Amino acid sequence: MDEYLQAAIKEAKIGLKEGGIPIGSVLVYEGKILGKGHNKRVQQQSVTLHGEMDALENAGRQPASVYRNSVLYTTLSPCPMCTGAILLYGIPKVVIGENQTFLGSEKLLRENGVEVVVVNDPTCVKMMEEFITKNHNLWNEDIGEPSS
């Protein structure tokens, strides 16, 4: 498995141990992780701290040229909010751990010239399936769906 996807999975597991939603992400530039993060909506009572957003935040301010030559790794297909950040900063490639439990805005990414690579890693799938089963209402909240 790719070392950067492994780093994103590690972030997702940290989030789960903290009582949050197990989604992790890393931003990679020239073979170096600039920022890593995980979903912190529960831990920080945040409405926006998805894994991708946290990784971008932790990368700090970067010149446009850095974003335009970076790769974002995420354990789960990016939602519309995270997709918007990817498009805003011109990140040209996204590697997705899995999109079986949630299909985000991959079509929008592709339509805007972003290279989308879906790995469908079994670890990512299992982690989300187990989380969604045990925390259905919290998961719905995270993706903007009404609780059942």
Coordinates of N, CA and C in Angstrom, one line a residue:
M1 N 0.8 -1.2 0.0 CA 0.0 0.0 0.0 C 0.9 1.3 0.0
D2 N 0.4 2.3 -0.7 CA 1.1 3.5 -0.8 C 1.3 4.1 0.6
E3 N 2.5 4.7 0.9 CA 2.9 5.2 2.2 C 2.0 6.4 2.6
Y4 N 1.5 7.1 1.6 CA 0.7 8.3 1.9 C -0.7 7.9 2.2
L5 N -1.2 6.9 1.6 CA -2.5 6.4 2.0 C -2.4 5.8 3.4
Q6 N -1.3 5.1 3.7 CA -1.1 4.6 5.0 C -1.2 5.7 6.0
A7 N -0.6 6.8 5.7 CA -0.5 8.0 6.6 C -2.0 8.5 6.8
A8 N -2.7 8.6 5.8 CA -4.1 9.0 5.9 C -5.0 8.1 6.7
I9 N -4.7 6.8 6.6 CA -5.4 5.8 7.4 C -5.0 5.9 8.9
K10 N -3.8 6.2 9.1 CA -3.3 6.4 10.5 C -4.1 7.6 11.1
E11 N -4.2 8.7 10.3 CA -5.0 9.8 10.8 C -6.4 9.5 11.1
A12 N -7.0 8.7 10.2 CA -8.4 8.2 10.4 C -8.6 7.5 11.7
K13 N -7.6 6.6 12.0 CA -7.6 5.8 13.2 C -7.4 6.7 14.5
I14 N -6.6 7.7 14.3 CA -6.5 8.7 15.5 C -7.8 9.3 15.7
G15 N -8.5 9.8 14.7 CA -9.8 10.4 14.8 C -10.8 9.5 15.5
L16 N -10.8 8.2 15.1 CA -11.7 7.2 15.8 C -11.4 7.1 17.2
K17 N -10.1 7.0 17.6 CA -9.7 6.8 19.0 C -10.1 8.0 19.8
E18 N -10.2 9.2 19.2 CA -10.6 10.4 19.9 C -12.1 10.5 20.0
G19 N -12.8 9.6 19.5 CA -14.3 9.6 19.5 C -14.9 10.3 18.3
G20 N -14.1 10.5 17.3 CA -14.6 11.2 16.1 C -14.9 10.2 15.0
I21 N -15.0 10.8 13.8 CA -15.4 10.1 12.6 C -14.1 9.7 11.9
P22 N -13.9 8.4 11.5 CA -12.6 7.9 11.0 C -12.3 8.3 9.6
I23 N -12.0 9.5 9.3 CA -11.6 9.9 8.0 C -10.3 10.7 8.1
G24 N -9.3 10.3 7.4 CA -8.0 11.0 7.4 C -7.6 11.4 6.1
S25 N -6.6 12.3 6.1 CA -6.1 12.9 4.8 C -4.7 13.4 5.0
V26 N -4.0 13.4 3.9 CA -2.6 14.1 3.9 C -2.5 14.8 2.6
L27 N -1.8 16.0 2.6 CA -1.4 16.7 1.5 C 0.1 16.5 1.2
V28 N 0.4 16.1 0.0 CA 1.8 15.7 -0.4 C 2.3 16.6 -1.5
Y29 N 3.5 17.1 -1.3 CA 4.1 18.0 -2.3 C 5.6 17.5 -2.4
E30 N 5.9 17.1 -3.6 CA 7.3 16.6 -3.9 C 7.7 15.5 -3.0
G31 N 6.8 14.6 -2.7 CA 7.2 13.4 -1.9 C 7.2 13.7 -0.4
K32 N 6.8 14.8 0.0 CA 6.8 15.2 1.4 C 5.4 15.5 1.9
I33 N 5.0 15.0 3.1 CA 3.7 15.4 3.6 C 3.8 16.8 4.2
L34 N 3.0 17.7 3.6 CA 3.0 19.1 4.1 C 2.0 19.2 5.2
G35 N 0.9 18.5 5.2 CA -0.1 18.6 6.2 C -0.9 17.3 6.3
K36 N -1.2 16.9 7.5 CA -2.0 15.7 7.7 C -3.1 16.1 8.7
G37 N -4.2 15.4 8.6 CA -5.3 15.7 9.5 C -6.4 14.6 9.4
H38 N -7.4 14.8 10.3 CA -8.5 13.9 10.4 C -9.7 14.6 10.8
N39 N -10.9 14.0 10.5 CA -12.1 14.6 10.8 C -12.2 15.0 12.3
K40 N -12.5 16.2 12.6 CA -12.5 16.7 14.0 C -13.8 17.4 14.4
R41 N -14.9 17.1 13.6 CA -16.1 17.7 13.9 C -16.6 17.5 15.3
V42 N -16.5 16.2 15.7 CA -17.0 15.9 17.1 C -16.0 16.4 18.1
Q43 N -14.8 16.2 18.0 CA -13.8 16.6 19.0 C -13.7 18.1 19.2
Q44 N -13.9 18.9 18.1 CA -13.8 20.3 18.3 C -15.1 21.0 18.1
Q45 N -16.2 20.3 18.0 CA -17.6 20.8 17.8 C -17.6 21.8 16.6
S46 N -16.9 21.3 15.5 CA -16.7 22.1 14.3 C -17.7 21.7 13.2
V47 N -18.1 22.6 12.4 CA -19.0 22.3 11.3 C -18.2 22.0 10.0
T48 N -16.9 22.4 10.0 CA -16.1 22.3 8.8 C -14.9 21.4 8.8
L49 N -14.5 20.9 10.0 CA -13.2 20.2 10.1 C -13.3 18.7 9.6
H50 N -13.6 18.6 8.4 CA -13.5 17.2 7.8 C -12.0 16.9 7.6
G51 N -11.6 15.7 7.3 CA -10.3 15.3 7.3 C -9.4 16.1 6.3
E52 N -10.0 16.3 5.1 CA -9.3 17.0 4.0 C -9.1 18.5 4.5
M53 N -10.1 19.1 5.1 CA -10.0 20.5 5.5 C -8.9 20.6 6.6
D54 N -8.8 19.6 7.5 CA -7.9 19.6 8.6 C -6.4 19.5 8.0
A55 N -6.3 18.6 7.0 CA -5.0 18.4 6.4 C -4.5 19.7 5.7
L56 N -5.4 20.4 5.0 CA -5.1 21.6 4.4 C -4.7 22.7 5.4
E57 N -5.5 22.8 6.5 CA -5.3 23.7 7.6 C -3.9 23.5 8.2
N58 N -3.6 22.2 8.4 CA -2.3 21.9 9.0 C -1.1 22.1 8.1
A59 N -1.4 22.1 6.8 CA -0.3 22.4 5.8 C 0.1 23.9 5.9
G60 N -0.8 24.7 6.4 CA -0.5 26.1 6.5 C -0.6 26.8 5.1
R61 N -0.4 28.1 5.2 CA -0.5 28.9 3.9 C 0.6 28.4 3.0
Q62 N 0.3 28.2 1.7 CA 1.2 27.7 0.7 C 1.0 28.6 -0.5
P63 N 2.1 28.8 -1.3 CA 1.9 29.5 -2.6 C 1.0 28.6 -3.5
A64 N 0.3 29.2 -4.4 CA -0.5 28.5 -5.4 C 0.3 27.5 -6.1
S65 N 1.5 27.7 -6.4 CA 2.4 26.8 -7.1 C 2.5 25.4 -6.4
V66 N 2.5 25.5 -5.1 CA 2.6 24.3 -4.2 C 1.3 23.5 -4.4
Y67 N 0.2 24.1 -4.2 CA -1.1 23.4 -4.3 C -1.2 22.8 -5.7
R68 N -0.8 23.5 -6.7 CA -1.0 23.1 -8.1 C 0.0 21.9 -8.5
N69 N 0.8 21.6 -7.6 CA 1.8 20.5 -7.8 C 1.7 19.4 -6.6
S70 N 0.6 19.4 -6.0 CA 0.4 18.5 -4.8 C -0.6 17.4 -5.1
V71 N -0.6 16.4 -4.2 CA -1.6 15.4 -4.3 C -2.3 15.3 -2.9
L72 N -3.6 15.2 -2.9 CA -4.3 15.0 -1.7 C -4.7 13.6 -1.6
Y73 N -4.4 13.0 -0.5 CA -4.8 11.6 -0.2 C -5.9 11.7 0.9
T74 N -6.9 10.9 0.7 CA -8.0 10.9 1.7 C -8.6 9.5 1.8
T75 N -9.0 9.1 3.0 CA -9.5 7.7 3.1 C -10.9 7.6 2.6
L76 N -11.6 8.6 2.3 CA -13.0 8.6 1.9 C -13.3 9.6 0.8
S77 N -14.1 9.3 -0.2 CA -14.5 10.2 -1.3 C -14.9 11.5 -0.7
P78 N -14.3 12.6 -1.3 CA -14.5 13.9 -0.7 C -15.9 14.5 -0.9
C79 N -16.5 15.1 0.1 CA -17.8 15.7 0.1 C -17.8 16.9 -0.7
P80 N -18.9 17.6 -1.0 CA -18.9 18.8 -1.8 C -18.0 19.9 -1.2
M81 N -18.0 20.1 0.2 CA -17.2 21.1 0.8 C -15.7 20.9 0.5
C82 N -15.3 19.7 0.8 CA -13.9 19.4 0.6 C -13.5 19.4 -0.9
T83 N -14.4 19.0 -1.8 CA -14.2 19.1 -3.2 C -14.0 20.6 -3.6
G84 N -14.8 21.5 -3.0 CA -14.7 22.9 -3.3 C -13.3 23.4 -2.9
A85 N -12.7 23.0 -1.8 CA -11.4 23.4 -1.4 C -10.3 22.9 -2.4
I86 N -10.5 21.6 -2.8 CA -9.6 21.0 -3.8 C -9.6 21.8 -5.0
L87 N -10.8 22.2 -5.5 CA -10.9 23.0 -6.7 C -10.4 24.4 -6.5
L88 N -10.7 25.0 -5.4 CA -10.3 26.4 -5.1 C -8.7 26.5 -5.2
Y89 N -8.0 25.5 -4.6 CA -6.6 25.6 -4.6 C -5.9 24.9 -5.7
G90 N -6.7 24.4 -6.6 CA -6.1 23.8 -7.9 C -5.3 22.6 -7.6
I91 N -5.6 21.8 -6.6 CA -4.9 20.5 -6.4 C -5.3 19.6 -7.6
P92 N -4.3 19.1 -8.3 CA -4.5 18.4 -9.6 C -4.9 16.9 -9.4
K93 N -4.6 16.3 -8.3 CA -4.8 14.9 -8.1 C -5.3 14.6 -6.7
V94 N -6.2 13.7 -6.7 CA -6.8 13.2 -5.4 C -6.8 11.7 -5.4
V95 N -6.2 11.1 -4.4 CA -6.2 9.6 -4.2 C -7.1 9.3 -3.1
I96 N -8.1 8.5 -3.4 CA -9.2 8.2 -2.5 C -9.1 6.7 -2.0
G97 N -9.1 6.6 -0.7 CA -9.0 5.2 -0.1 C -10.2 4.4 -0.5
E98 N -11.4 5.0 -0.4 CA -12.6 4.2 -0.8 C -13.8 5.1 -1.1
N99 N -14.7 4.6 -2.0 CA -15.9 5.4 -2.3 C -17.1 4.5 -2.3
Q100 N -17.0 3.3 -1.6 CA -18.1 2.4 -1.6 C -19.1 2.7 -0.5
T101 N -18.7 3.3 0.7 CA -19.6 3.6 1.7 C -20.2 5.0 1.5
F102 N -19.5 5.9 0.8 CA -19.9 7.2 0.5 C -19.3 7.7 -0.8
L103 N -20.1 8.1 -1.8 CA -19.6 8.6 -3.0 C -19.8 10.1 -3.0
G104 N -18.7 10.8 -2.8 CA -18.7 12.2 -2.8 C -18.8 12.9 -4.1
S105 N -18.1 14.0 -4.3 CA -18.3 14.8 -5.5 C -17.1 14.5 -6.5
E106 N -16.9 13.2 -6.7 CA -15.8 12.8 -7.7 C -16.1 13.3 -9.1
K107 N -17.3 13.2 -9.5 CA -17.7 13.7 -10.8 C -17.3 15.1 -11.0
L108 N -17.6 16.0 -10.0 CA -17.3 17.4 -10.1 C -15.8 17.6 -10.2
L109 N -15.0 16.8 -9.5 CA -13.6 16.9 -9.5 C -13.1 16.6 -10.9
R110 N -13.6 15.5 -11.5 CA -13.2 15.0 -12.8 C -13.5 16.1 -13.9
E111 N -14.8 16.6 -13.8 CA -15.2 17.6 -14.7 C -14.4 18.9 -14.7
N112 N -13.7 19.1 -13.6 CA -12.8 20.2 -13.5 C -11.3 19.9 -13.7
G113 N -11.1 18.7 -14.3 CA -9.7 18.4 -14.6 C -8.9 17.7 -13.6
V114 N -9.4 17.4 -12.4 CA -8.7 16.8 -11.4 C -8.6 15.3 -11.7
E115 N -7.4 14.7 -11.5 CA -7.2 13.3 -11.7 C -7.7 12.6 -10.4
V116 N -8.6 11.7 -10.5 CA -9.2 11.0 -9.3 C -8.8 9.6 -9.4
V117 N -8.1 9.1 -8.4 CA -7.7 7.7 -8.3 C -8.4 7.1 -7.1
V118 N -9.2 6.1 -7.4 CA -9.9 5.4 -6.3 C -9.3 4.0 -6.1
V119 N -8.8 3.8 -4.8 CA -8.1 2.6 -4.5 C -9.0 1.5 -4.0
N120 N -10.1 1.9 -3.3 CA -11.0 0.9 -2.7 C -10.3 0.0 -1.8
D121 N -9.5 0.5 -0.9 CA -8.7 -0.2 0.1 C -9.6 -0.9 1.1
P122 N -9.4 -2.2 1.3 CA -10.3 -2.9 2.3 C -10.3 -2.3 3.7
T123 N -9.1 -1.8 4.1 CA -9.0 -1.2 5.5 C -10.0 0.0 5.6
C124 N -9.9 0.8 4.6 CA -10.8 2.0 4.6 C -12.2 1.6 4.5
V125 N -12.6 0.7 3.7 CA -14.0 0.3 3.6 C -14.5 -0.3 4.9
K126 N -13.7 -1.2 5.5 CA -14.1 -1.8 6.8 C -14.3 -0.8 7.9
M127 N -13.3 0.1 8.0 CA -13.4 1.1 9.0 C -14.7 2.0 8.9
M128 N -15.0 2.4 7.7 CA -16.2 3.2 7.5 C -17.5 2.4 7.7
E129 N -17.5 1.1 7.2 CA -18.7 0.3 7.4 C -19.0 0.1 8.8
E130 N -18.0 -0.2 9.6 CA -18.2 -0.5 11.1 C -18.6 0.8 11.8
F131 N -18.0 1.9 11.4 CA -18.4 3.2 12.0 C -19.8 3.6 11.7
I132 N -20.2 3.5 10.4 CA -21.6 3.9 10.0 C -22.6 3.0 10.7
T133 N -22.3 1.7 10.8 CA -23.2 0.8 11.5 C -23.4 1.1 13.0
K134 N -22.4 1.5 13.6 CA -22.4 1.8 15.1 C -22.9 3.2 15.4
N135 N -22.7 4.1 14.4 CA -22.9 5.6 14.6 C -23.7 6.2 13.5
H136 N -24.8 5.6 13.2 CA -25.6 6.0 12.0 C -26.0 7.4 12.0
N137 N -26.5 7.9 13.2 CA -27.0 9.3 13.3 C -25.8 10.3 13.2
L138 N -24.7 10.0 13.8 CA -23.6 10.9 13.7 C -23.0 10.9 12.3
W139 N -23.0 9.8 11.6 CA -22.6 9.7 10.2 C -23.5 10.6 9.4
N140 N -24.8 10.5 9.5 CA -25.8 11.3 8.8 C -25.5 12.8 9.0
E141 N -25.2 13.1 10.3 CA -24.9 14.5 10.6 C -23.7 15.0 9.8
D142 N -22.7 14.2 9.7 CA -21.4 14.5 9.1 C -21.6 14.8 7.6
I143 N -22.5 14.0 6.9 CA -22.7 14.2 5.5 C -24.0 15.0 5.2
G144 N -24.6 15.7 6.2 CA -25.7 16.6 6.0 C -27.0 15.9 5.7
E145 N -27.2 14.7 6.2 CA -28.4 14.0 6.0 C -29.2 14.0 7.3
P146 N -30.6 14.0 7.2 CA -31.4 13.9 8.4 C -31.1 12.6 9.2
S147 N -31.2 12.7 10.5 CA -31.1 11.4 11.3 C -32.3 10.6 11.1
S148 N -32.1 9.3 11.2 CA -33.2 8.3 11.0 C -33.8 7.9 12.3

